[in-house]
CSV table of C-alpha atoms and ligand atoms in Angstrom, one decimal:
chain,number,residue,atom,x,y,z
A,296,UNK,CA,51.3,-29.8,-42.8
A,297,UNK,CA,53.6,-30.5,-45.8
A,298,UNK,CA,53.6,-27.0,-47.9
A,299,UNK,CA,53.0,-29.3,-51.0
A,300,UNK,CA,49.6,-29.8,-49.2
A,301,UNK,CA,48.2,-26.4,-49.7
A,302,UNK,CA,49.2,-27.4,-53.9
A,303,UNK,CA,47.1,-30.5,-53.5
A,304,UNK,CA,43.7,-29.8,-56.0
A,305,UNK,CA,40.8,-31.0,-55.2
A,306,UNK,CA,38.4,-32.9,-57.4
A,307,UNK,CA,36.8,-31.2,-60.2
A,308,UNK,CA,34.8,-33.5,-61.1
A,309,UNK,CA,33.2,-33.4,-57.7
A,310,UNK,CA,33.4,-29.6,-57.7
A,311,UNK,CA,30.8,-30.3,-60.9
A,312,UNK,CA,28.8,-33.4,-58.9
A,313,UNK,CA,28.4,-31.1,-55.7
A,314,UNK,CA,26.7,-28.3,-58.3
A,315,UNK,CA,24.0,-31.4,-58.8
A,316,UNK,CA,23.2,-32.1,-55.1
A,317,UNK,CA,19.9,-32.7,-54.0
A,318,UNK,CA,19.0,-32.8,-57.8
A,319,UNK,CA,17.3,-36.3,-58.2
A,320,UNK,CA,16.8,-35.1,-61.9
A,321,UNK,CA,20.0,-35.0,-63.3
A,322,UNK,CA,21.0,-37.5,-65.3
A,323,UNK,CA,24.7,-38.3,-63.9
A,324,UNK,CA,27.7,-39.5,-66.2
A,325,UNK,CA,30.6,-37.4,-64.5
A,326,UNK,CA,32.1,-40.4,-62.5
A,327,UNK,CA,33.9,-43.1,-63.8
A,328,UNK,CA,32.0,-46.3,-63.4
A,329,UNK,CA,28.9,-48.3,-64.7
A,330,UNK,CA,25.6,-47.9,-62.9
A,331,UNK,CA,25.4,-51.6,-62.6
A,332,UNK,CA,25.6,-53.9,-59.5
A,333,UNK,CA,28.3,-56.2,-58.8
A,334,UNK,CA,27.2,-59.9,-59.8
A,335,UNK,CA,25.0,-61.6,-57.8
A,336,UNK,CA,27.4,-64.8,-57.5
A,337,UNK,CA,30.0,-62.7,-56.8
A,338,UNK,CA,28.6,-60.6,-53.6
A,339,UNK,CA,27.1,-64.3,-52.5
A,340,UNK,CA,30.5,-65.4,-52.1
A,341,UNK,CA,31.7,-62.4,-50.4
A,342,UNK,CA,28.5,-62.3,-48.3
A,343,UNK,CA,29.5,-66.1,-47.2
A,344,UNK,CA,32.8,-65.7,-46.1
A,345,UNK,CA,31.8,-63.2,-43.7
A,346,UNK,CA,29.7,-64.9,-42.5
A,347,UNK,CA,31.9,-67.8,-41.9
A,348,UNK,CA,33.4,-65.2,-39.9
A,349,UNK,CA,36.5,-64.3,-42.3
A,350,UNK,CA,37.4,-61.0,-40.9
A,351,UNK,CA,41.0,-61.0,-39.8
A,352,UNK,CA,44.2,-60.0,-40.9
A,353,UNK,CA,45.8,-62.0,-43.8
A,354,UNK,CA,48.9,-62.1,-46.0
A,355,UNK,CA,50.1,-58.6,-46.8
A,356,UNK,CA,50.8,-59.9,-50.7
A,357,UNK,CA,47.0,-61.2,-51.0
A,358,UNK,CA,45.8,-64.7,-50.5
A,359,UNK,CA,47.8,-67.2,-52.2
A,360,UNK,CA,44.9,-68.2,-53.6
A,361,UNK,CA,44.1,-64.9,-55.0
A,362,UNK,CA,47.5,-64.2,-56.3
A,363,UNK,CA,47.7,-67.6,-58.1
A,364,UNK,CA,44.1,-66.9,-59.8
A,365,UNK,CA,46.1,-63.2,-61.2
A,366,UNK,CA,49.3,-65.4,-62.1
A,367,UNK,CA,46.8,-67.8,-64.1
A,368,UNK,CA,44.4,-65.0,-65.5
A,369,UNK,CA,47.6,-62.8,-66.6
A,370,UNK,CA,49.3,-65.7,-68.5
A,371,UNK,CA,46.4,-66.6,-70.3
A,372,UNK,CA,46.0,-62.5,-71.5
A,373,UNK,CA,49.5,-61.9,-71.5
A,374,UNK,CA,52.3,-65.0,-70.9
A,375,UNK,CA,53.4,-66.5,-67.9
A,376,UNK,CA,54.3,-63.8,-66.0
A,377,UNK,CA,56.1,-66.7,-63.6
A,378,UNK,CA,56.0,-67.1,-59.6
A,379,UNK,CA,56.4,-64.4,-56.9
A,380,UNK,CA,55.4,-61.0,-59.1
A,381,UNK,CA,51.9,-60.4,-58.0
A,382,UNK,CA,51.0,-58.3,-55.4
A,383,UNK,CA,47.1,-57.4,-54.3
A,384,UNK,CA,46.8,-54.1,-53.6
A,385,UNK,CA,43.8,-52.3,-52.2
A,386,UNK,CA,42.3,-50.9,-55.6
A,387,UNK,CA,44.1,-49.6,-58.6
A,388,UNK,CA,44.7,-46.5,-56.6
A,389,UNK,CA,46.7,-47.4,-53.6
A,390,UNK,CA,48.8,-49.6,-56.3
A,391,UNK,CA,50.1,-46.4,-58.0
A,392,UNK,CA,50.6,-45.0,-55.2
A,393,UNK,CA,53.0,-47.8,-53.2
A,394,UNK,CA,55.0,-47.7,-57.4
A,395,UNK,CA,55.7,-44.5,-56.4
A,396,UNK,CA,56.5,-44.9,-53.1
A,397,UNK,CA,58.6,-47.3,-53.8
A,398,UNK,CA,60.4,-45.9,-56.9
A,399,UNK,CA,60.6,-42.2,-56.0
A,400,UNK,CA,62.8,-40.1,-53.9
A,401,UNK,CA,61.6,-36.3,-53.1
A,402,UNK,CA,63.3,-34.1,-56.5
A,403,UNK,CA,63.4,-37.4,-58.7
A,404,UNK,CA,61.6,-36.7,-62.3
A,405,UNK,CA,58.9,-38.4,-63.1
A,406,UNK,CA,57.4,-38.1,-67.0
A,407,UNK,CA,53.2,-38.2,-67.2
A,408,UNK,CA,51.7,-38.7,-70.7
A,409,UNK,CA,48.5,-36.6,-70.3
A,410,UNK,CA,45.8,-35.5,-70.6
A,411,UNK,CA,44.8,-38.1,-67.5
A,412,UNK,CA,42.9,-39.0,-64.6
A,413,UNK,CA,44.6,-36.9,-62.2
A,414,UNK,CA,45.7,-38.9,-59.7
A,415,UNK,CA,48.5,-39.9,-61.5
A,416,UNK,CA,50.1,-37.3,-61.6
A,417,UNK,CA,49.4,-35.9,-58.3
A,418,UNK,CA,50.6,-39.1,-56.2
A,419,UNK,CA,54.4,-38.8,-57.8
A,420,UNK,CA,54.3,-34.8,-56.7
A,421,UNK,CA,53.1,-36.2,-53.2
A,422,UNK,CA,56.3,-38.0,-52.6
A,423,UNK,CA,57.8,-34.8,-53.9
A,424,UNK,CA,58.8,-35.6,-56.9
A,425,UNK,CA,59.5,-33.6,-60.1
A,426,UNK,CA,56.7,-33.8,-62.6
A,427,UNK,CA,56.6,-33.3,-66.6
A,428,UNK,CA,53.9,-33.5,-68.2
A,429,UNK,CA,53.8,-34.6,-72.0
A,430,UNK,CA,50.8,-33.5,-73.5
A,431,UNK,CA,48.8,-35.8,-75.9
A,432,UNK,CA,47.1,-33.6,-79.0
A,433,UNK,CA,43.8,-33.8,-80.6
A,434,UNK,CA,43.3,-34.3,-84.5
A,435,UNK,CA,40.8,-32.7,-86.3
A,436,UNK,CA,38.5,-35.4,-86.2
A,437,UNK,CA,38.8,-35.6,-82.2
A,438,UNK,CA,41.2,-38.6,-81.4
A,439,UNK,CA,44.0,-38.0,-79.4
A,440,UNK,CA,47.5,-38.4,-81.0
A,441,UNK,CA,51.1,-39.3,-79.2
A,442,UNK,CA,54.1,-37.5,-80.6
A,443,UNK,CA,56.5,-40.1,-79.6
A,444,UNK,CA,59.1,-38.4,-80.8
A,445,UNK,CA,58.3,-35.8,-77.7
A,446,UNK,CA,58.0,-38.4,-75.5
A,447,UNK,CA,61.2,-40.3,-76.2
A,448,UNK,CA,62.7,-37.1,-76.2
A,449,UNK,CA,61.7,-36.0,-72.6
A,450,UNK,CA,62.4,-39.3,-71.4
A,451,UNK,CA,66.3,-38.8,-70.4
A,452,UNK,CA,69.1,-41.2,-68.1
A,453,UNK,CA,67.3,-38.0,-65.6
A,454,UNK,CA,64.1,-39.6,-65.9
A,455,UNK,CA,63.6,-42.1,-63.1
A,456,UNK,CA,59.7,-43.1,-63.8
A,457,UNK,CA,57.3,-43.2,-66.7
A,458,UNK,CA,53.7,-43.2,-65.8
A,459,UNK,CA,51.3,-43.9,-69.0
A,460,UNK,CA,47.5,-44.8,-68.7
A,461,UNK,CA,46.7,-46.7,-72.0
A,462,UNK,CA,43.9,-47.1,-73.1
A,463,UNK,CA,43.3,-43.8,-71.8
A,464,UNK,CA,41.1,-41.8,-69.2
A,465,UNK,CA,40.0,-39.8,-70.1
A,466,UNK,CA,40.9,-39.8,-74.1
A,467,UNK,CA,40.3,-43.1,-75.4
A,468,UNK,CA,43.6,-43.0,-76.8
A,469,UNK,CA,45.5,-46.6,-77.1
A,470,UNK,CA,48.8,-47.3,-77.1
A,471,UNK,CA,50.2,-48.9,-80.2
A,472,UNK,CA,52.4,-52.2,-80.0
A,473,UNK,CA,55.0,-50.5,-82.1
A,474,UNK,CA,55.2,-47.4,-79.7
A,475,UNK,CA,54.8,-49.2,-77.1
A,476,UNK,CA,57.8,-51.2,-78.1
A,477,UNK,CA,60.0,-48.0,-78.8
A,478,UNK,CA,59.2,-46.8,-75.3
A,479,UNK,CA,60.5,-50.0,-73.7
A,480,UNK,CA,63.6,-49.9,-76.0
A,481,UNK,CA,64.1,-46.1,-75.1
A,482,UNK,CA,63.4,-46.8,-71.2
A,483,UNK,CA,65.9,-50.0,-70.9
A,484,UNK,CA,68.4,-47.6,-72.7
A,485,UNK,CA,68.0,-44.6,-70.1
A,486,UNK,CA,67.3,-46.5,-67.0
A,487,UNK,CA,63.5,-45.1,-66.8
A,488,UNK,CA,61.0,-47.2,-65.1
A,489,UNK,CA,58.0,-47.2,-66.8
A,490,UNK,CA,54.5,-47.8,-64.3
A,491,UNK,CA,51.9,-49.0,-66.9
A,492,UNK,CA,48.1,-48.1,-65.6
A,493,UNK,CA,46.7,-50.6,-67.5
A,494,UNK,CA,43.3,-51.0,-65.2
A,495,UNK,CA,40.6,-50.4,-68.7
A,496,UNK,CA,43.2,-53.3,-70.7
A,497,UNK,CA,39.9,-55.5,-71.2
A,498,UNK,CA,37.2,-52.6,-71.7
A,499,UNK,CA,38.9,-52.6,-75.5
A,500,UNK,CA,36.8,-52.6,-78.8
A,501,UNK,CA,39.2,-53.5,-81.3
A,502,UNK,CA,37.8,-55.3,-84.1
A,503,UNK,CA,40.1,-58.3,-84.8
A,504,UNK,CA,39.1,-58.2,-88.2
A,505,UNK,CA,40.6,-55.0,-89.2
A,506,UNK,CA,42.8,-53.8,-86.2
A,507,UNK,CA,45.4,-56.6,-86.4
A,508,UNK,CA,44.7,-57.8,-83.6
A,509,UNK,CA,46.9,-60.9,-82.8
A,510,UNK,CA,45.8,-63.3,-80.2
A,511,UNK,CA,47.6,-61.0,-77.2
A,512,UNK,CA,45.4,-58.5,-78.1
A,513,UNK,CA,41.8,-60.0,-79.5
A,514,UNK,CA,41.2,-59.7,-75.6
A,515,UNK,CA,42.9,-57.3,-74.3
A,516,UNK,CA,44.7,-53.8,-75.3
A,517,UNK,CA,48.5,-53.9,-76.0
A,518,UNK,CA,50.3,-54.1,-72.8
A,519,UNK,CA,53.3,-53.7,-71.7
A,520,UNK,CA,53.3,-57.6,-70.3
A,521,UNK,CA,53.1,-59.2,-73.8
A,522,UNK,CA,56.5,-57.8,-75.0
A,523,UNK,CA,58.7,-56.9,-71.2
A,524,UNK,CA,60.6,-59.5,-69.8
A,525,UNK,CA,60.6,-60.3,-66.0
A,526,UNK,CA,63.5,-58.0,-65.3
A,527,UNK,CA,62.2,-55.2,-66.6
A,528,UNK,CA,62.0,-52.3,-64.8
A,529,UNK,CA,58.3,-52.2,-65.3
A,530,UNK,CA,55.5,-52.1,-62.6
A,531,UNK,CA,51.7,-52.8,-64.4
A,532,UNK,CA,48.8,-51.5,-61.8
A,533,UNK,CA,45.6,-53.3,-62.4
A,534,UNK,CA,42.4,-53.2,-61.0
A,535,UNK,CA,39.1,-54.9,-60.0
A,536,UNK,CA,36.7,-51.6,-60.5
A,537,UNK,CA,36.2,-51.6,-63.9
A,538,UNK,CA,36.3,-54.9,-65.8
A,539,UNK,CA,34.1,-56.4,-62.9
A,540,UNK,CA,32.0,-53.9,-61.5
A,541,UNK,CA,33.7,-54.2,-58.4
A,542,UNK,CA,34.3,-50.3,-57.8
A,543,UNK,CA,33.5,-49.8,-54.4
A,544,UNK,CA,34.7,-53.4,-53.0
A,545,UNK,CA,38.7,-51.4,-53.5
A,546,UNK,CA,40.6,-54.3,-54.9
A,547,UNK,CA,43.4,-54.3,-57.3
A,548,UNK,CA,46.7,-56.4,-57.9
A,549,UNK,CA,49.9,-55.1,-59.2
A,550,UNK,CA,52.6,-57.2,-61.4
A,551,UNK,CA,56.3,-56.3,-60.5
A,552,UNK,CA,59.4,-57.5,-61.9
A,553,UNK,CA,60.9,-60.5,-60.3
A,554,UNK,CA,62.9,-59.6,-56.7
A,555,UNK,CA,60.7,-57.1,-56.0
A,556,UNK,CA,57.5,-58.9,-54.2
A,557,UNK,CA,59.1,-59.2,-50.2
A,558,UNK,CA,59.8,-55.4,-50.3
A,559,UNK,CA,56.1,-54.8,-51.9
A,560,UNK,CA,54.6,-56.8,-49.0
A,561,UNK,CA,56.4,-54.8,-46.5
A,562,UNK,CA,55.7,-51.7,-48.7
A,563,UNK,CA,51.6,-52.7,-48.4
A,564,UNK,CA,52.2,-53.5,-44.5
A,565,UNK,CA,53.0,-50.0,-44.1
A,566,UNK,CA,50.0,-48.9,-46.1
A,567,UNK,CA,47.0,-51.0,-45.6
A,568,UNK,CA,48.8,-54.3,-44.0
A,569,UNK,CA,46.1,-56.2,-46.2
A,570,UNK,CA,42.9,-56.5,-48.6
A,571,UNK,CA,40.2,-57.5,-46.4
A,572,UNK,CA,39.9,-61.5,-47.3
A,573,UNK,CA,35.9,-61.4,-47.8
A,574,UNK,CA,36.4,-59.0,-50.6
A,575,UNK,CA,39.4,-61.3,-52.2
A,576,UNK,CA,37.3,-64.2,-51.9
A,577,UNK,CA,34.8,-62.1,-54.0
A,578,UNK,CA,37.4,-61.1,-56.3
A,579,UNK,CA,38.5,-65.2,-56.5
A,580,UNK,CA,35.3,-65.4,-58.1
A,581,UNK,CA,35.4,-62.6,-60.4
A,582,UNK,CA,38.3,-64.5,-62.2
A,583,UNK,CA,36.7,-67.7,-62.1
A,584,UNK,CA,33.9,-66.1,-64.3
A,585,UNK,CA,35.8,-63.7,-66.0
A,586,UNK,CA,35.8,-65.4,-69.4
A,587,UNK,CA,32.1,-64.8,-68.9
A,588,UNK,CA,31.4,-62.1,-67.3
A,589,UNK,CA,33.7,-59.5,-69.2
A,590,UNK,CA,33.2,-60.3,-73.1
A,591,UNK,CA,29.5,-59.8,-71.9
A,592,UNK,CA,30.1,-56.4,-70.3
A,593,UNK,CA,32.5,-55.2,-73.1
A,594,UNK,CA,29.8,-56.4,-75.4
A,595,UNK,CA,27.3,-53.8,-73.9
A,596,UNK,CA,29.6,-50.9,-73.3
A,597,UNK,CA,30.1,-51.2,-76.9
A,598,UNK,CA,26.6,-50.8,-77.8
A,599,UNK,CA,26.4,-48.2,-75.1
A,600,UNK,CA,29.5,-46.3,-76.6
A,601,UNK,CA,28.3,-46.6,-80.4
A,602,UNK,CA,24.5,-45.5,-79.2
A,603,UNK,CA,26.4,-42.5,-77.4
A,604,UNK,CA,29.2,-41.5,-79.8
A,605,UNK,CA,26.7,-42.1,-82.8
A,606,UNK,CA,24.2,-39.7,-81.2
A,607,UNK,CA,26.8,-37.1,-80.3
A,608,UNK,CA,28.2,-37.0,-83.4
A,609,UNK,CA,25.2,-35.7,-84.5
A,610,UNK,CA,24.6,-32.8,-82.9
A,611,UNK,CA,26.3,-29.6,-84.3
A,612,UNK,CA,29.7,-28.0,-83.7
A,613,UNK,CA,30.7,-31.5,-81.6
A,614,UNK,CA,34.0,-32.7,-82.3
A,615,UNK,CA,34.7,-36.7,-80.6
A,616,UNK,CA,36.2,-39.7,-82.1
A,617,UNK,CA,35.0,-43.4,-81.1
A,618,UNK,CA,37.0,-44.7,-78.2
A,619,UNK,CA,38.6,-47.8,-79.3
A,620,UNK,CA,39.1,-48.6,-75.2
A,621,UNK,CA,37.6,-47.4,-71.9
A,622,UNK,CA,34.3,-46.3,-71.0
A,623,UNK,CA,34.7,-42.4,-71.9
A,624,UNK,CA,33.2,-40.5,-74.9
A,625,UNK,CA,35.9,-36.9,-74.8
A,626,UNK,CA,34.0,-34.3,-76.9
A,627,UNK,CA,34.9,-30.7,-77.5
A,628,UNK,CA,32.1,-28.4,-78.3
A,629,UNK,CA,32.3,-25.5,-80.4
A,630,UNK,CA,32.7,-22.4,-78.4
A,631,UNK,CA,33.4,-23.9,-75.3
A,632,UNK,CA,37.0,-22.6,-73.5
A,633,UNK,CA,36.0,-23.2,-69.7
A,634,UNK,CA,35.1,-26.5,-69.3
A,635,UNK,CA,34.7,-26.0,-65.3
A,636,UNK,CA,32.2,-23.7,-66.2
A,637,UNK,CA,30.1,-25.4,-68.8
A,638,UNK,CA,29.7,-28.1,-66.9
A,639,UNK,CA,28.5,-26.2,-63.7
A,640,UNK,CA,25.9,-25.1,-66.2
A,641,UNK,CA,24.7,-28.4,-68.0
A,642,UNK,CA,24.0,-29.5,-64.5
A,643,UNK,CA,22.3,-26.5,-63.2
A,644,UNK,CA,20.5,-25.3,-66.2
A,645,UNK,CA,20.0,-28.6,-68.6
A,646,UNK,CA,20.1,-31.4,-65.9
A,647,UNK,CA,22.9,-32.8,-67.3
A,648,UNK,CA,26.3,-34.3,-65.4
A,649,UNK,CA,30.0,-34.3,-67.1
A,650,UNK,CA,33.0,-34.5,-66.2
A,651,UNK,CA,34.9,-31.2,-67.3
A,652,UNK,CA,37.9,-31.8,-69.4
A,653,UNK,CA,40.1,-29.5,-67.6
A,654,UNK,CA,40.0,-32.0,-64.4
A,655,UNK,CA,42.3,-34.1,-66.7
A,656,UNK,CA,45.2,-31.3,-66.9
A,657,UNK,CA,45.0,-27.7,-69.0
A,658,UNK,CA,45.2,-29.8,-72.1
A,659,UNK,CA,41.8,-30.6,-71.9
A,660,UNK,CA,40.8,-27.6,-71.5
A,661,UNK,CA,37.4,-27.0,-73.3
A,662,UNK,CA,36.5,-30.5,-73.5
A,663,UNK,CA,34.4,-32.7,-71.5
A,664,UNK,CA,34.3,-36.5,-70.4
A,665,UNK,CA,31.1,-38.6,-70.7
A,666,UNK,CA,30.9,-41.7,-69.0
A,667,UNK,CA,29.3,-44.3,-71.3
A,668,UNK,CA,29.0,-47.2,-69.0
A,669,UNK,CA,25.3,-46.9,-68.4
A,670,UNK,CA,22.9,-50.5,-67.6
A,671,UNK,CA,20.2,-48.3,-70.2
A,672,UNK,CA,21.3,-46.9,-73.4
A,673,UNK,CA,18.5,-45.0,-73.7
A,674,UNK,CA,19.7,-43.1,-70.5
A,675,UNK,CA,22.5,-41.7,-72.7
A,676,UNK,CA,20.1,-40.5,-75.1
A,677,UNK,CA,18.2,-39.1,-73.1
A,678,UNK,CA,22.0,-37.1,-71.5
A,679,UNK,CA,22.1,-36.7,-75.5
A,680,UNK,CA,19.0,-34.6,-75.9
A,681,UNK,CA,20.0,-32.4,-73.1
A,682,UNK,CA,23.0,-31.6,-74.6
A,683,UNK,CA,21.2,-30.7,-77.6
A,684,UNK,CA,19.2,-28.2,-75.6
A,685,UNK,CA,21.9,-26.4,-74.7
A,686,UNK,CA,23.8,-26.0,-78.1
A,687,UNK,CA,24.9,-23.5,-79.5
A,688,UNK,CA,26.7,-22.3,-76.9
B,20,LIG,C1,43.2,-44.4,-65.2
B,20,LIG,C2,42.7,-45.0,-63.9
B,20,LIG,N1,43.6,-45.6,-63.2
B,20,LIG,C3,43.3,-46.1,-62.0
B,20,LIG,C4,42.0,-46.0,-61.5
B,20,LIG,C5,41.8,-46.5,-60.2
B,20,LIG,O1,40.7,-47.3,-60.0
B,20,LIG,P1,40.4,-48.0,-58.6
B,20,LIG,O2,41.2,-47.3,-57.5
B,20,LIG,O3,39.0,-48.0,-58.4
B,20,LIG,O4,41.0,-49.4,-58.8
B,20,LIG,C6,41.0,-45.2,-62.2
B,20,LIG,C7,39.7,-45.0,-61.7
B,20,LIG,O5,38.9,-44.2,-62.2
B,20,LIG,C8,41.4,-44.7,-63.5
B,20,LIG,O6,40.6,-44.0,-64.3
């Protein structure tokens, strides 16, 4: 084995899930995704291309059909992004990881804006590369504030990627358009590329009214899209898991900058060859009703994240702010300094499953991640009460 092996962590979030097992009580939020099916129309499609016996190899890139869907889809959130830059990739996941493997070389730097979910960091110190960590820092009121100063500043002609998760898990923090700007003015200066995880862009609660939204962003958080041009050396990993309850089905797409799609497809042969076609033909779907389908399910989640935050905020010696993206309320509770811990014991003594801060980098550390992305409100109240129980700590 590779000695970087034995420095590969494990999960904590499932160190805190396996404390609950066998506990039919518990009343789960640690993982990161809704408790709802797929759509009905959606596994009926997929369910009929297997059956007309669609189970072969296809095109490592994606269908055509599939990828002109994304090209469509993207230009109506973002701009054209033009012909021959999107890729399908098998989930969000496997899409950061073939950016890195196709951008890093063992001892290059990489720069990680955290606290974050921690694959991100972990796949760039897989191909053995160098990575810094810039942290993200609470206000008083909860939210979680960028010093772009410090990030401009560690981002140097050394600096070979940038890998920022906006809007944030598991913070809820957004990027700006203005910073968002600078850090693509700062990038194209030192030669950085910047990998965008961009797979919660739609789960975004901005009210147009007040946020100055402008129609790039009524729909979407700020990405990186709206304001890069196709040359850019910029790589935006996207995902079907979240926006369309599609979690387990392991589909994603990636938009690269233009010349870069025949090396990609090679890149994917080497990894998974191909998405399996009966889940693209489901995914085909998805977009088809996405206009739908998603303003409806970031409707709820934001009734599910105001019934949650508004409860939590609440209960003494609880410090959050509202999420204005995701699917994540990130609390710190008074007295609490080992998240691993506390959570351990919400599960085992109150019932209660969270994901513990500190699986998001030392940062967190003290704080804990509640998924809010629940079919039942009242299910998060009931989490709410439990937590309740168990304060002070
Ligand atoms: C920030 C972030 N990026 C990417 C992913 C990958 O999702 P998937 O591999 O299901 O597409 C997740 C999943 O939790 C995530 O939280």
């Amino acid at each position: 084995m590779r000695p970087l092996m034995a420095g590969l962590a494990g999960s904590k979030i499932r160190e805190v899930a396996n404390a609950g097992l066998g506990r039919p009580d518990v009343l789960a939020f640690w993982f990161g995704e809704s408790d709802q099916v797929t759509g009905e129309a959606l596994r009926q499609v997929a369910a009929e291309s297997l059956m007309r016996g669609e189970t072969f190899y296809s095109h490592n890139l994606g269908l055509p059909e599939l990828r002109e869907a994304l090209r469509r889809y993207t230009a109506a959130l973002h701009g054209d992004p033009g012909e021959g830059r999107i890729a399908v990739t098998s989930a969000g996941v496997s899409g950061l990881m073939l950016a890195s493997q196709m951008l890093l070389d063992a001892g290059d730097e990489v720069v990680v804006v955290t606290p974050v979910w921690p694959n991100l960091p972990a796949q760039p110190a897989i191909m053995g590369a160098r990575v810094r960590r810039v942290p993200l820092a609470p206000d008083v009121h909860g939210a979680w504030r960028l010093d772009l100063g410090q990030l401009l500043a560690a981002i140097t002609p050394d600096t070979r990627m940038l890998l920022v998760n906006s809007p944030n898990n598991p913070s809820g923090w957004t990027l700006g358009r203005g910073e968002q700007q600078a850090i693509l003015d700062h990038c194209r200066r030192t030669g950085t590329w910047i990998v965008a995880d961009e797979v919660y862009e739609r789960l975004w609660f901005a009210d147009p009214a007040t946020e100055g939204a402008t129609p790039l962003t009524a729909r979407s958080a700020p990405s990186f899209l709206d304001i890069a041009g196709p040359d850019d050396r910029l790589v935006v990993v996207h995902s079907f898991s979240k926006s369309f309850l599609m979690t387990g089905w392991r589909l994603g797409w990636m938009v690269l900058p233009r010349g870069h799609l025949d090396a990609m497809g090679t890149l994917i042969e080497y990894n998974t060859s191909c998405a399996p076609v009966f889940v693209q033909r489901g995914a085909i779907e998805a977009l088809a009703q996405a206009e739908v389908t998603v303003p409806r399910l970031v409707d709820h989640l934001r009734r599910c994240r105001d019934t949650l935050c508004g409860a939590l905020a609440g209960l003494p010696g609880v410090r959050l702010a509202t999420p204005a993206g995701g699917m994540y309320a990130f609390l710190a509770l008074e007295g609490a300094s080992d998240s691993l811990a506390l959570a351990k014991r919400l599960v085992t003594d109150h019932g209660l499953g969270l994901a513990p801060g500190v699986a998001f980098g030392h940062e967190a550390e003290g704080w804990l991640r509640w998924c809010f992305a629940s079919q039942d409100p009242d299910r998060l109240l009931k989490g709410v009460e439990r937590l309740e129980r168990a304060l002070p700590l």
